[in-house]
Coordinates of C-alpha atoms and ligand atoms in Angstrom, one line a residue:
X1 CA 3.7 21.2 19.3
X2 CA 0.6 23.3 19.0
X3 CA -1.1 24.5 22.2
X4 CA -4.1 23.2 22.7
X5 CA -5.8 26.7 22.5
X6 CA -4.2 27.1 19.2
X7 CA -5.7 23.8 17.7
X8 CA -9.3 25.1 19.4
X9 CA -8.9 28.6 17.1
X10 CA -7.9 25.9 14.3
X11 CA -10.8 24.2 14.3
X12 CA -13.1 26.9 14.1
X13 CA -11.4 27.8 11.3
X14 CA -11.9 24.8 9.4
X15 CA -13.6 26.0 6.2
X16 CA -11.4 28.1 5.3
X17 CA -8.8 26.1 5.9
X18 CA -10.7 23.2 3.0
X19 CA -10.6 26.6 0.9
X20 CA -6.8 26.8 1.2
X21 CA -6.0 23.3 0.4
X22 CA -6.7 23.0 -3.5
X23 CA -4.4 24.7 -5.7
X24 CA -6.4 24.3 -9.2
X25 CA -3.0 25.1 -11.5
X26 CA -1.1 22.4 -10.1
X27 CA -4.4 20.0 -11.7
X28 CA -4.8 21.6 -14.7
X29 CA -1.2 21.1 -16.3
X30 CA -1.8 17.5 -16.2
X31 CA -5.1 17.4 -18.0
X32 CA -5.3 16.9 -21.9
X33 CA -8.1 18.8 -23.7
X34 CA -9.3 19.6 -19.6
X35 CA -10.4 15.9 -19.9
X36 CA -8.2 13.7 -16.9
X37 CA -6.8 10.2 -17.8
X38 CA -9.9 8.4 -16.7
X39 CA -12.0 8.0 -19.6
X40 CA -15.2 5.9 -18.1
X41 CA -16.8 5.2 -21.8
X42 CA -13.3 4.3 -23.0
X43 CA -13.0 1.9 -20.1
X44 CA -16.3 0.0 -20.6
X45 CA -15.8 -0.3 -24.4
X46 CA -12.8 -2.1 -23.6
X47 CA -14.1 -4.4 -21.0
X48 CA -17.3 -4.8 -23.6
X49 CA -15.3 -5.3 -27.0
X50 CA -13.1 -8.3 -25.5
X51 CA -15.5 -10.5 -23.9
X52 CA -14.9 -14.2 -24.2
X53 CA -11.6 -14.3 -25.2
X54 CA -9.8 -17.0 -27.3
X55 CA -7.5 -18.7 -25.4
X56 CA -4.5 -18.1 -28.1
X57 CA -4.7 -14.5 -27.5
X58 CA -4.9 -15.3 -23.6
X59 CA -1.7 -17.4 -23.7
X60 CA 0.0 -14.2 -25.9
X61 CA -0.5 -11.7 -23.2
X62 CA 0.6 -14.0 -20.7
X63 CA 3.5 -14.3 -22.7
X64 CA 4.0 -11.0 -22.9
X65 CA 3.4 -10.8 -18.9
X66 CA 6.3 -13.0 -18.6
X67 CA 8.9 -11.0 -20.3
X68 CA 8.0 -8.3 -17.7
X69 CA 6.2 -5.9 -20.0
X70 CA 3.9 -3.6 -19.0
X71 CA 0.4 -4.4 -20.3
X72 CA -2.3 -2.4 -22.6
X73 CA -5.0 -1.7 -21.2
X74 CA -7.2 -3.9 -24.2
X75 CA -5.0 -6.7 -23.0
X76 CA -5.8 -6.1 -19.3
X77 CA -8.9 -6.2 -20.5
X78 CA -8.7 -9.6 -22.4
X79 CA -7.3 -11.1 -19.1
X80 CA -10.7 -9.1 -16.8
X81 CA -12.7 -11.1 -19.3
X82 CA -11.7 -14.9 -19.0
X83 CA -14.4 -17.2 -18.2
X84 CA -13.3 -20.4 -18.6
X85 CA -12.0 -21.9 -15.0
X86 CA -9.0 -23.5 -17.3
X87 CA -7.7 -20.7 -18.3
X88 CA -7.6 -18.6 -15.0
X89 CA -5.7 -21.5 -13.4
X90 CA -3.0 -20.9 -16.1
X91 CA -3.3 -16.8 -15.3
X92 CA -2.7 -17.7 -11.7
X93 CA 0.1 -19.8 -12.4
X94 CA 1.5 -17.2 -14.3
X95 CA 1.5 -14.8 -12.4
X96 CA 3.3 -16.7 -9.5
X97 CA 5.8 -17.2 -12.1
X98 CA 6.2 -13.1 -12.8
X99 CA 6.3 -12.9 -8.9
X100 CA 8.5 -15.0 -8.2
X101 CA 10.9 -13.6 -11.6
X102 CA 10.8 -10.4 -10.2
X103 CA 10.9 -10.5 -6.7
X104 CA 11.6 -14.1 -5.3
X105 CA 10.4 -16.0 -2.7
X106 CA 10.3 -12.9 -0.5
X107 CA 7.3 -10.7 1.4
X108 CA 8.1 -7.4 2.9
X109 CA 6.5 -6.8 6.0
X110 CA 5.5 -3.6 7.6
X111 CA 2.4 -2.0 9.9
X112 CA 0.5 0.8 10.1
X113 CA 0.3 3.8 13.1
X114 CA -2.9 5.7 12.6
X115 CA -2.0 9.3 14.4
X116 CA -5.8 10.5 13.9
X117 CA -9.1 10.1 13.4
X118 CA -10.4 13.5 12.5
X119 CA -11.3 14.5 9.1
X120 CA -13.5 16.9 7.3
X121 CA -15.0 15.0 4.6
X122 CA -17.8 12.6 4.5
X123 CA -16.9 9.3 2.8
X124 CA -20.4 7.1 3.0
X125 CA -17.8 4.1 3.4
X126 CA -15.4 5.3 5.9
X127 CA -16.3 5.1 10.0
X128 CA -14.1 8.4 10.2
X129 CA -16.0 10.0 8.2
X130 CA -17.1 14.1 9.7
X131 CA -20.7 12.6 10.2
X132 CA -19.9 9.6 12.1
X133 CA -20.8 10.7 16.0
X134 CA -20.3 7.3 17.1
X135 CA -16.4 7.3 16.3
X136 CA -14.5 8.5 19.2
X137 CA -12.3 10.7 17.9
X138 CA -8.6 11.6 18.8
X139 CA -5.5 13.0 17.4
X140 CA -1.8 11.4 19.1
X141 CA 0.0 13.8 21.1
X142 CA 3.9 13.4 19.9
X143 CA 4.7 11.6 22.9
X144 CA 1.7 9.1 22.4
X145 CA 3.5 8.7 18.8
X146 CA 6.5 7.3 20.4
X147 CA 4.8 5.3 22.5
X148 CA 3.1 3.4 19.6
X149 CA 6.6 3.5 18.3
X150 CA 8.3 2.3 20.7
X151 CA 5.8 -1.1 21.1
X152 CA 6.2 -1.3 17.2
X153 CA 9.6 -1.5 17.5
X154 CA 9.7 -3.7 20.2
X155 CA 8.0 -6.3 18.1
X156 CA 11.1 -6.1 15.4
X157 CA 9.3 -4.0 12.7
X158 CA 11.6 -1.6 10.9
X159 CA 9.1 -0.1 8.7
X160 CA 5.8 1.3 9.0
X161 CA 3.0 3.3 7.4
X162 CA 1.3 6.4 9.3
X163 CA -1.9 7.5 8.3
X164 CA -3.4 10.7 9.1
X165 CA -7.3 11.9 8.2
X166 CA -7.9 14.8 6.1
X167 CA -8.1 17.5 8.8
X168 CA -6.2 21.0 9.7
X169 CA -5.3 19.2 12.9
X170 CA -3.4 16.2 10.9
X171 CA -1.4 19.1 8.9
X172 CA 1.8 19.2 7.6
X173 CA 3.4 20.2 10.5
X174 CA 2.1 17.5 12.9
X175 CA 2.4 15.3 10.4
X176 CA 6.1 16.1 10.0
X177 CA 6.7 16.1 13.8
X178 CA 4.9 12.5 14.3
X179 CA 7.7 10.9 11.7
X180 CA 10.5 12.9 13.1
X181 CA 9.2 11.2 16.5
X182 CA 9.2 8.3 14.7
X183 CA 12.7 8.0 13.5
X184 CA 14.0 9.0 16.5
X185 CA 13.0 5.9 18.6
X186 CA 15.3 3.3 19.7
X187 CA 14.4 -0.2 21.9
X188 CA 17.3 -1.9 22.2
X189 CA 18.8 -2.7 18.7
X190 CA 15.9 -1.9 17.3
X191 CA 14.0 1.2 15.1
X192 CA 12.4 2.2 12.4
X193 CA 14.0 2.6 9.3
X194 CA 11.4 3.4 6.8
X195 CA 8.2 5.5 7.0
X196 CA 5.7 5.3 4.6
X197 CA 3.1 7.8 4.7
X198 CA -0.8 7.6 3.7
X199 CA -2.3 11.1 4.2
X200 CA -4.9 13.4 2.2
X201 CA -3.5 15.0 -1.2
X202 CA -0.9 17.6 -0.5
X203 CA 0.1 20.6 -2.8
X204 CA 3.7 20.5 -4.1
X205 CA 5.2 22.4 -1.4
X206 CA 3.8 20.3 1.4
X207 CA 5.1 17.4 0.1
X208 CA 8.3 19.1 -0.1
X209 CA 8.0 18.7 3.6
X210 CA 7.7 15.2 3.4
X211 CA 10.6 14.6 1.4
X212 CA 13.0 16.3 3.4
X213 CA 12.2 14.8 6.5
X214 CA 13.1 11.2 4.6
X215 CA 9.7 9.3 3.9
X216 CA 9.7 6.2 1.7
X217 CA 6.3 6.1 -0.1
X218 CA 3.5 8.4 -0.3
X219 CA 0.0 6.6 -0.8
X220 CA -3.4 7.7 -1.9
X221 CA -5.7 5.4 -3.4
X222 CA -8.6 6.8 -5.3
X223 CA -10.9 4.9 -3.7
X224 CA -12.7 4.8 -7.0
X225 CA -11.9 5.7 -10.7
X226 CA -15.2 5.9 -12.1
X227 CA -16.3 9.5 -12.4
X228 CA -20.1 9.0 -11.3
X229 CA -19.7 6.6 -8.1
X230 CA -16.6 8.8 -6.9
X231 CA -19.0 11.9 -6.8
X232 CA -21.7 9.7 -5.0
X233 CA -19.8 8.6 -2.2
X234 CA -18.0 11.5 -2.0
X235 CA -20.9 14.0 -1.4
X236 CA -18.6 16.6 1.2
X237 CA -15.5 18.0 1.9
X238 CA -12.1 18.0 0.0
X239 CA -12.4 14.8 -1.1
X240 CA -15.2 15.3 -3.5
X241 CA -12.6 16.7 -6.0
X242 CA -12.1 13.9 -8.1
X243 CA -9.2 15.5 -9.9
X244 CA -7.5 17.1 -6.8
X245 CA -7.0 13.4 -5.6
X246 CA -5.8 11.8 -9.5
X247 CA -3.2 13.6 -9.5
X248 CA -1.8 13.8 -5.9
X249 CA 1.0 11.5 -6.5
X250 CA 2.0 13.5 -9.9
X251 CA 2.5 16.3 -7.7
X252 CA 4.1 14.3 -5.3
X253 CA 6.5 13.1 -7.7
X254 CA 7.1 16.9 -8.9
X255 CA 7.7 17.5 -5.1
X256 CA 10.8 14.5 -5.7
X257 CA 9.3 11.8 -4.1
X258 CA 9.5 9.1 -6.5
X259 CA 8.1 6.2 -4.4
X260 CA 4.8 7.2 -4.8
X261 CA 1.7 4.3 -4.3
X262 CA -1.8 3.8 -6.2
X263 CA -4.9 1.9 -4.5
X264 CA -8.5 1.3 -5.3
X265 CA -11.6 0.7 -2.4
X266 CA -12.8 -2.5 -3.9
X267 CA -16.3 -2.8 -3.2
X268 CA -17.5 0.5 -4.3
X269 CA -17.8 0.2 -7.9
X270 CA -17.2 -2.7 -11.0
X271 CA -14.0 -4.5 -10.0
X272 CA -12.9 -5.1 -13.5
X273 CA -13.4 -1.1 -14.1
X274 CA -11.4 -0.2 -10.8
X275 CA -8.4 -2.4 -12.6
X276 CA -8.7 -0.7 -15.7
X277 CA -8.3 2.3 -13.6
X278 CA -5.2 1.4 -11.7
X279 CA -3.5 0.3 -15.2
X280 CA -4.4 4.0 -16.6
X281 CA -3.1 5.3 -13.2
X282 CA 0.1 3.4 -13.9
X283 CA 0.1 4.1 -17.3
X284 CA -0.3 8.5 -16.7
X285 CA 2.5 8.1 -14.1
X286 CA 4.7 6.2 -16.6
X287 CA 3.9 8.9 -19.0
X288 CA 4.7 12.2 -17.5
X289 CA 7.7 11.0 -15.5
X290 CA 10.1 8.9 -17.5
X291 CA 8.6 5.7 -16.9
X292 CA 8.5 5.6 -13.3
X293 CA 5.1 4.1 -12.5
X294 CA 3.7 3.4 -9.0
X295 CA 6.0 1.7 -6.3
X296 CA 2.8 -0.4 -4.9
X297 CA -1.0 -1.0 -5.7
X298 CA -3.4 -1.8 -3.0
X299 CA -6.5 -3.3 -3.6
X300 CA -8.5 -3.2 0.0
X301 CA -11.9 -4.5 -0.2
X302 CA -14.8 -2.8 1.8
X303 CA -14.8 -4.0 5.1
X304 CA -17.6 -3.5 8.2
X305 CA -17.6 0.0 10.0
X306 CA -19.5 1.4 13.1
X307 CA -22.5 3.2 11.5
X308 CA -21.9 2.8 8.4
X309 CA -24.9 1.4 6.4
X310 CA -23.9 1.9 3.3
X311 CA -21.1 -1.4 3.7
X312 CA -23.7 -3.6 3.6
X313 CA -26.2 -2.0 0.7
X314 CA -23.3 -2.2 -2.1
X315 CA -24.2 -4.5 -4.9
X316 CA -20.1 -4.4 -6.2
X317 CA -18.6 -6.4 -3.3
X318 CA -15.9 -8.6 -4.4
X319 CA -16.4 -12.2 -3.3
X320 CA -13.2 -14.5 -2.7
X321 CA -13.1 -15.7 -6.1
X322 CA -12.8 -12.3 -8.3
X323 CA -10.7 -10.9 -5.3
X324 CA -8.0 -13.5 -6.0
X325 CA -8.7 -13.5 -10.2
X326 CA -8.1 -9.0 -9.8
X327 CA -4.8 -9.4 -7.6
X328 CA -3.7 -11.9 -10.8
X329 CA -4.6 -9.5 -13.5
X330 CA -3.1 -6.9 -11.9
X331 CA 0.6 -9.1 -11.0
X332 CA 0.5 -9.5 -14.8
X333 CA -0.8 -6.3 -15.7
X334 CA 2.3 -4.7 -14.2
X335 CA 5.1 -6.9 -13.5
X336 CA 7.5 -4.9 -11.8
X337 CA 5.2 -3.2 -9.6
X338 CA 5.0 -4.6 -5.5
X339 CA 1.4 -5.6 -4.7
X340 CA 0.2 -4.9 -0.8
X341 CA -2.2 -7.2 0.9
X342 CA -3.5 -6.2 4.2
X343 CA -4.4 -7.6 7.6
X344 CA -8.7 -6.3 6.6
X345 CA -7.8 -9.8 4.5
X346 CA -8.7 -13.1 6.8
X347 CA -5.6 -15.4 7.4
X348 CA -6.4 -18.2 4.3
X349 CA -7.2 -15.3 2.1
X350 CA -3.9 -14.2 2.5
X351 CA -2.5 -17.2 2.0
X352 CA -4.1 -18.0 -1.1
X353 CA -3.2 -14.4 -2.7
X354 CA 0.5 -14.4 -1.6
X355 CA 0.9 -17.1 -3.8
X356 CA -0.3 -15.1 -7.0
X357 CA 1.5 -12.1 -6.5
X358 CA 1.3 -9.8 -3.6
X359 CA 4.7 -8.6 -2.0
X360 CA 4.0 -6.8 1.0
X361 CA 1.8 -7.1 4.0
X362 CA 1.3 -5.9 7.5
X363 CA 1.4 -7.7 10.6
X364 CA 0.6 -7.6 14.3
X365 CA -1.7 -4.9 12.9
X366 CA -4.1 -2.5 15.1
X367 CA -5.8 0.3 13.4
X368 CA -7.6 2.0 16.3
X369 CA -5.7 5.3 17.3
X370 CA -3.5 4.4 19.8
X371 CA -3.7 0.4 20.0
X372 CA -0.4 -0.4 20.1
X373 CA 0.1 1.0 23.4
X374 CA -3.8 1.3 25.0
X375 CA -4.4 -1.6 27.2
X376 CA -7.5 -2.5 25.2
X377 CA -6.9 -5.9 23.5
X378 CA -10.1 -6.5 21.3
X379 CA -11.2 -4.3 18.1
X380 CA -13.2 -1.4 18.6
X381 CA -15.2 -0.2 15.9
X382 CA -15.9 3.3 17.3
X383 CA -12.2 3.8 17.3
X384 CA -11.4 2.2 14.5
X385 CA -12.4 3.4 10.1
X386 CA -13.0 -0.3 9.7
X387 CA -12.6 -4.0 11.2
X388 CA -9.3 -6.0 9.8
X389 CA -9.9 -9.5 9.6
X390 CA -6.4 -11.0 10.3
X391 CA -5.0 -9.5 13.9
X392 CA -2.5 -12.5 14.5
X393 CA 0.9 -11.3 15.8
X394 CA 3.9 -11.0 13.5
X395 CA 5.9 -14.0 15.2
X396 CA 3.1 -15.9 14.0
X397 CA 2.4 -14.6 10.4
X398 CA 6.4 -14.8 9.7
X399 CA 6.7 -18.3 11.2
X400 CA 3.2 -19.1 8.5
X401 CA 5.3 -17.4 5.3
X402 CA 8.3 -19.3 6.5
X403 CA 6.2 -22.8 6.4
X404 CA 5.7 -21.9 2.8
X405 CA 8.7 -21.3 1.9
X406 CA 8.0 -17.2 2.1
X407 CA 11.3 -15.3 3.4
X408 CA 9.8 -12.4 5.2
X409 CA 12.1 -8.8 4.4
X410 CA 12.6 -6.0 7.0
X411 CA 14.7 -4.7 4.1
X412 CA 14.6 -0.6 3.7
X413 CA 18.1 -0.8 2.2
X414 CA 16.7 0.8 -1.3
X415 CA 15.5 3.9 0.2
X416 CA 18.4 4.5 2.1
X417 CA 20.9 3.8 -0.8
X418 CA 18.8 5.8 -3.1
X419 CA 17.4 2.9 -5.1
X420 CA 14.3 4.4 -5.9
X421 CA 11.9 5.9 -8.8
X422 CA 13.2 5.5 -11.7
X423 CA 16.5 3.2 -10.6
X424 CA 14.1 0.9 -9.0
X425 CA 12.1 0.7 -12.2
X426 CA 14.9 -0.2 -14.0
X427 CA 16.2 -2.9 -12.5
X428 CA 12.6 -4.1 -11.7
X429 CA 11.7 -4.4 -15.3
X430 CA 14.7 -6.1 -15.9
X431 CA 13.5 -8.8 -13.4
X432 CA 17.2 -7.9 -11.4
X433 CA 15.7 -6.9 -7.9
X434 CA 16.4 -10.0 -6.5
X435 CA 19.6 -9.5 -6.7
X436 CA 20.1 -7.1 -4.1
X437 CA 16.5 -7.8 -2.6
X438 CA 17.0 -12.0 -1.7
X439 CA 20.3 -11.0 0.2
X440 CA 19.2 -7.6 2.5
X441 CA 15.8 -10.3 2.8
X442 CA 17.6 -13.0 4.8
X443 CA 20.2 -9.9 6.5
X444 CA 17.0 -8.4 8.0
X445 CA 15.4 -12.1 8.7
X446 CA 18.0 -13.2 10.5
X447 CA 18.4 -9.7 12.4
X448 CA 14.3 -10.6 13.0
X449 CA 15.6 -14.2 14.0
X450 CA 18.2 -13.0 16.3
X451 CA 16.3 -10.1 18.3
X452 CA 12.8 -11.0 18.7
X453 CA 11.5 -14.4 17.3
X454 CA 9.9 -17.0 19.3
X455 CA 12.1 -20.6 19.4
X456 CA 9.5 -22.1 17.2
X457 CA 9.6 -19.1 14.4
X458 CA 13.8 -19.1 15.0
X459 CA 13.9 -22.7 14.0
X460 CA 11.6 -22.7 10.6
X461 CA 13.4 -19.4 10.0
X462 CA 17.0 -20.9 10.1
X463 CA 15.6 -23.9 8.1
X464 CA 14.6 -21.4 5.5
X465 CA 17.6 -19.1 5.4
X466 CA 19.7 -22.6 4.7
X467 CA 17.6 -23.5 1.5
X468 CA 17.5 -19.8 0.1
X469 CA 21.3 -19.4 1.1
X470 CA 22.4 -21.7 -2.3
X471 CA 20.3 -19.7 -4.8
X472 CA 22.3 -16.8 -3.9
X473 CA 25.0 -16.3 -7.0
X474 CA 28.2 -17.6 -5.3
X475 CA 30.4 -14.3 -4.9
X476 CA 27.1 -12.4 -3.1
X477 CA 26.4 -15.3 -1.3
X478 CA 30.5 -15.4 0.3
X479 CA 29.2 -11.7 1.3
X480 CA 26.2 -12.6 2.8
X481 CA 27.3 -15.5 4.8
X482 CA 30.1 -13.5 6.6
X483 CA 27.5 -10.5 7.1
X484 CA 25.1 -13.2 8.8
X485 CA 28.3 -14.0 11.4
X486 CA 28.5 -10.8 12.4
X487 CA 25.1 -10.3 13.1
X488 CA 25.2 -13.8 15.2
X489 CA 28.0 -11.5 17.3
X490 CA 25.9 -8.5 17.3
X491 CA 26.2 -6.2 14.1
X492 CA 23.1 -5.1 12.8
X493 CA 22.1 -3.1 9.9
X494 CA 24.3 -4.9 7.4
X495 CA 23.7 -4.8 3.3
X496 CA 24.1 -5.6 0.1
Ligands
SF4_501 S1 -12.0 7.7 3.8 FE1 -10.4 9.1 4.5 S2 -11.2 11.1 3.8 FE2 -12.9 9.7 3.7 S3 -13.9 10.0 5.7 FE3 -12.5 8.3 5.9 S4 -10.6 9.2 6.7 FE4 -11.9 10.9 5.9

C-alpha cells in the first residue's frame, strides 16, 4: 500500500499523470484511413433508408436471428425501425427463443464493489464526476476491500464486478492489490471466484497486469457512440478522447484478455443510434480478433444523481417501452453474446426484460463506496455516481427468478477451465453453451441452496432444480446428480 504522504505528492501531480495515460500508437493501428469504426452519417442512413419495414423482410432476419447468426447492421436496422405493435410482439418472442437456444433457462448473478469515487474527468452525467463538490469522496483502504468482501461473500456471491474512477489514486497498482484482496477472502465455504473489472481505459501493458492477476471480464462502455454528443458531455479530462476509449477493449484483448465487455449510457443520445453502435462495436471486435466479439453488452439507462442537472434536461431518455424493444434488437442482433441488466432497473422492469434476453444481473446491490459493510442502510446520493432502483436482497431476487422458472448461476467454471474468447464464441454460436452452462447452473444453485438460502428460497429452488434435472442429456445428468450428493454432504466447487 501507498503511504498516505505518497498518494498526497500523487495528487498534486495529477496532470501529468492524464499526460501519461494516452499512448496515441496503440489507437492509431486500429484506425482505417485515420477514420474509427463509428461512422455517424453511415449510421443514420441506415436507420433512415429502412423505415417501415415490410413485415417479410422482418420475419427473414428473425429467421436469420434464430439460426444464431450474427446480424448486419441494415438488418439491425430493419428491426430499430418496426412500428407496427404486431410485429414487435413477434421480435420479442423471438428473441426469448434465441435466449433460451443459447443459454437456457438460466441468469447469472453477480454484484458490484465500487473501491473509489475519485476521478479526474468531468462527465455532465456522472455524480463522480471532478466538479461534483457535493460527492463525498473516498478511496477503500485494502483492508476496507476485504471487509466489503467479506459481507459479499457472506451473502453467497461468487462473482463480482469492481469499479474504480479514472484517477492516479485508482491506478493499476491499487487496483491490482484490491482483487488480490479480493480473491484471498474466505467466510466459511464461501469466496469469490470470479472478478470482473470496470475501470478507465488502460494501455497494453497495464492490462497485462490485470490478466495476470486472473480477472474474468474487462468493461468499458462508451457511454455514447455518436461523435458529437460524446465530445459534449465529455468536455474534461481523459475521457474526452473518444478514440482512446473505442478501442480500450482491442487493446485489452492484445493484452490477452479475451473476455472483454461493450456498454452504452442510454439516455444520452438516439437509442436506435447507440445500438447501431454496439453492433459496429461487436462487429470491429469480431474483425480484428478472429471472431471473438464482446463477452457482454450493457445497456444502463440514465439514472438521478446528486447535482447533476443535466439527468433531467436530456430530451433522449428511453421510456419503458423502447428500453424493452432495444434489449430485443440487440438479443437478436447478437445471439451468442450475454446481455447484463442491472439493479438502476426497478424490480418489474427487470422482470419484463429477463424474459427477452438478458443473462446476467446483480443483486443485493449497493453502489456507494463502502456500503456493504458501513452501517448506513438507505441510498446516499452524495456517496453514490447514481441511484439504482431495485436494492432488494439476493435471497429475494433468486427466490423471484426461481418463481419463473429462472435458474439463477454462481457458475465461474468457464474462466477457470479456460473457456473463454474465442472457445466461448464457438460453442456460443453453435447454441452448445448449455451444455456445460445448465449443469455448473444448478451445481452452484444448489451450493447457493445449501449455504445461504432462506427456507422459503430453498424450497422453490429444490422444486426448480427437480424440473430442470430431466432436460439434462442422460449421461451428464448421471454426473450431475452424484455431484449434487456430495455437495448435500459437504463438497463444494464441483463441475462439469
Ligand atoms: S462517468 Fe466515470 S469517468 Fe465520468 S465522471 Fe463518472 S466516474 Fe468519472
Amino acid at each position: 500500500m501507498k503511504s498516505e504522504a505518497t498518494l498526497q505528492t500523487r495528487r498534486l501531480n495529477i496532470e501529468e499523470w492524464m499526460r501519461e495515460v494516452i499512448k496515441e500508437d496503440e489507437i492509431d493501428r486500429y484506425l482505417e484511413k485515420g477514420q474509427d469504426f463509428i461512422n455517424d452519417e453511415r449510421i443514420e442512413e441506415l436507420l433512415n433508408a429502412n423505415r417501415n419495414p415490410e413485415p417479410t423482410k422482418v420475419r427473414e432476419i428473425l429467421a436469420k436471428s434464430l439460426s444464431l447468426e450474427r446480424l448486419e447492421p441494415e438488418e439491425t436496422a430493419t428491426l430499430l425501425n418496426v412500428e407496427d405493435e404486431e410485429l414487435w410482439e413477434e421480435i420479442f418472442s423471438t428473441a426469448a427463443l434465441v435466449k433460451k437456444k443459447v443459454y437456457g433457462d438460466r441468469i447469472v448473478t453477480f454484484a458490484p464493489l465500487y473501491c473509489s469515487n475519485y476521478c479526474v474527468n468531468n462527465c455532465l452525467y456522472c455524480g463522480f464526476r471532478k466538479d461534483n463538490d457535493r460527492q463525498k469522496r473516498r478511496r477503500l483502504t485494502i483492508e476496507e476491500v476485504r471487509k466489503e468482501a467479506e459481507v459479499l461473500v457472506s451473502l453467497g456471491h461468487k462473482r463480482l464486478i469492481m469499479v474504480y474512477g479514472e484517477h492516479p489514486l485508482s491506478d493499476i497498482d491499487y487496483i491490482k492489490s484490491t482483487i488480490e484482496a479480493v480473491y484471498e477472502t474466505r467466510v466459511g465455504n464461501g469466496e469469490i471466484r470470479r472478478v470482473n473489472v470496470n475501470a478507465a481505459p488502460m494501455d497494453i501493458s497495464r492490462l497485462k497486469v490485470l490478466k495476470e492477476v486472473g480477472i474474468g471480464t474487462f468493461q468499458v462502455f462508451q457511454e455514447t457512440y455518436h461523435h458529437e454528443t460524446y465530445r459534449k458531455v465529455h468536455p474534461q479530462g481523459i475521457k474526452a478522447n473518444y478514440r482512446w476509449r473505442l478501442y480500450a477493449l482491442h487493446r485489452a484483448q492484445e493484452a490477452g484478455i479475451d473476455d472483454v465487455a461493450i456498454g452504452a449510457l442510454f439516455g444520452l443520445y438516439d437509442w436506435k443510434f447507440e445500438v447501431m453502435g454496439l453492433l459496429y462495436h461487436t462487429i470491429d471486435l469480431e474483425k480484428h480478433f478472429d471472431g471473438v466479439g464482446p463477452h457482454t453488452i450493457s445497456f444502463p439507462r440514465l439514472e438521478p444523481a446528486v447535482n447533476t442537472p443535466f439527468i433531467q434536461e436530456t430530451r433522449y431518455k428511453v421510456n419503458d417501452r423502447d428500453f424493452k424493444r432495444l434489449v430485443a434488437v440487440l438479443r437478436l442482433s447478437v445471439p451468442y453474446t450475454g446481455l447484463i441488466i442491472t439493479a438502476r432497473e426497478p424490480a418489474h422492469i427487470r422482470r419484463e426484460v429477463l424474459q427477452v434476453g438478458c443473462t446476467q444481473t446483480d443483486a443485493s446491490t449497493k453502489i456507494g463506496i463502502g456500503a456493504y459493510s458501513d452501517r448506513y442502510q438507505e441510498q446516499e446520493l452524495e456517496r453514490q455516481q447514481f441511484m439504482i432502483g431495485d436494492p432488494r436482497s439476493l435471497d429475494e431476487v433468486i427466490r423471484e427468478f426461481a418463481e419463473l422458472g429462472y435458474l439463477t448461476s454462481f457458475c465461474t467454471a468457464g474462466y477457470r477451465c479456460g473457456r473463454t474468447g474465442r472457445y466461448f464464441m464457438d460453442i456460443a454460436k453453435k447454441g452448445k453453451v448449455h451444455l456445460f452452462c445448465m449443469p455448473n447452473a444448478i451445481l452452484t444453485f444448489k451450493e447457493y441452496l445449501m449455504d445461504y438460502a432462506s427456507p422459503e428460497t430453498r424450497k422453490v429452488g429444490e422444486e426448480l432444480i427437480s424440473k430442470k434435472l430431466p432436460e439434462i442429456e442422460p449421461q451428464t445428468r448421471a454426473i450431475v446428480e452424484e455431484y449434487l450428493q456430495r455437495i448435500e454432504k459437504g463438497e463444494r466447487d464441483l463441475r462439469i
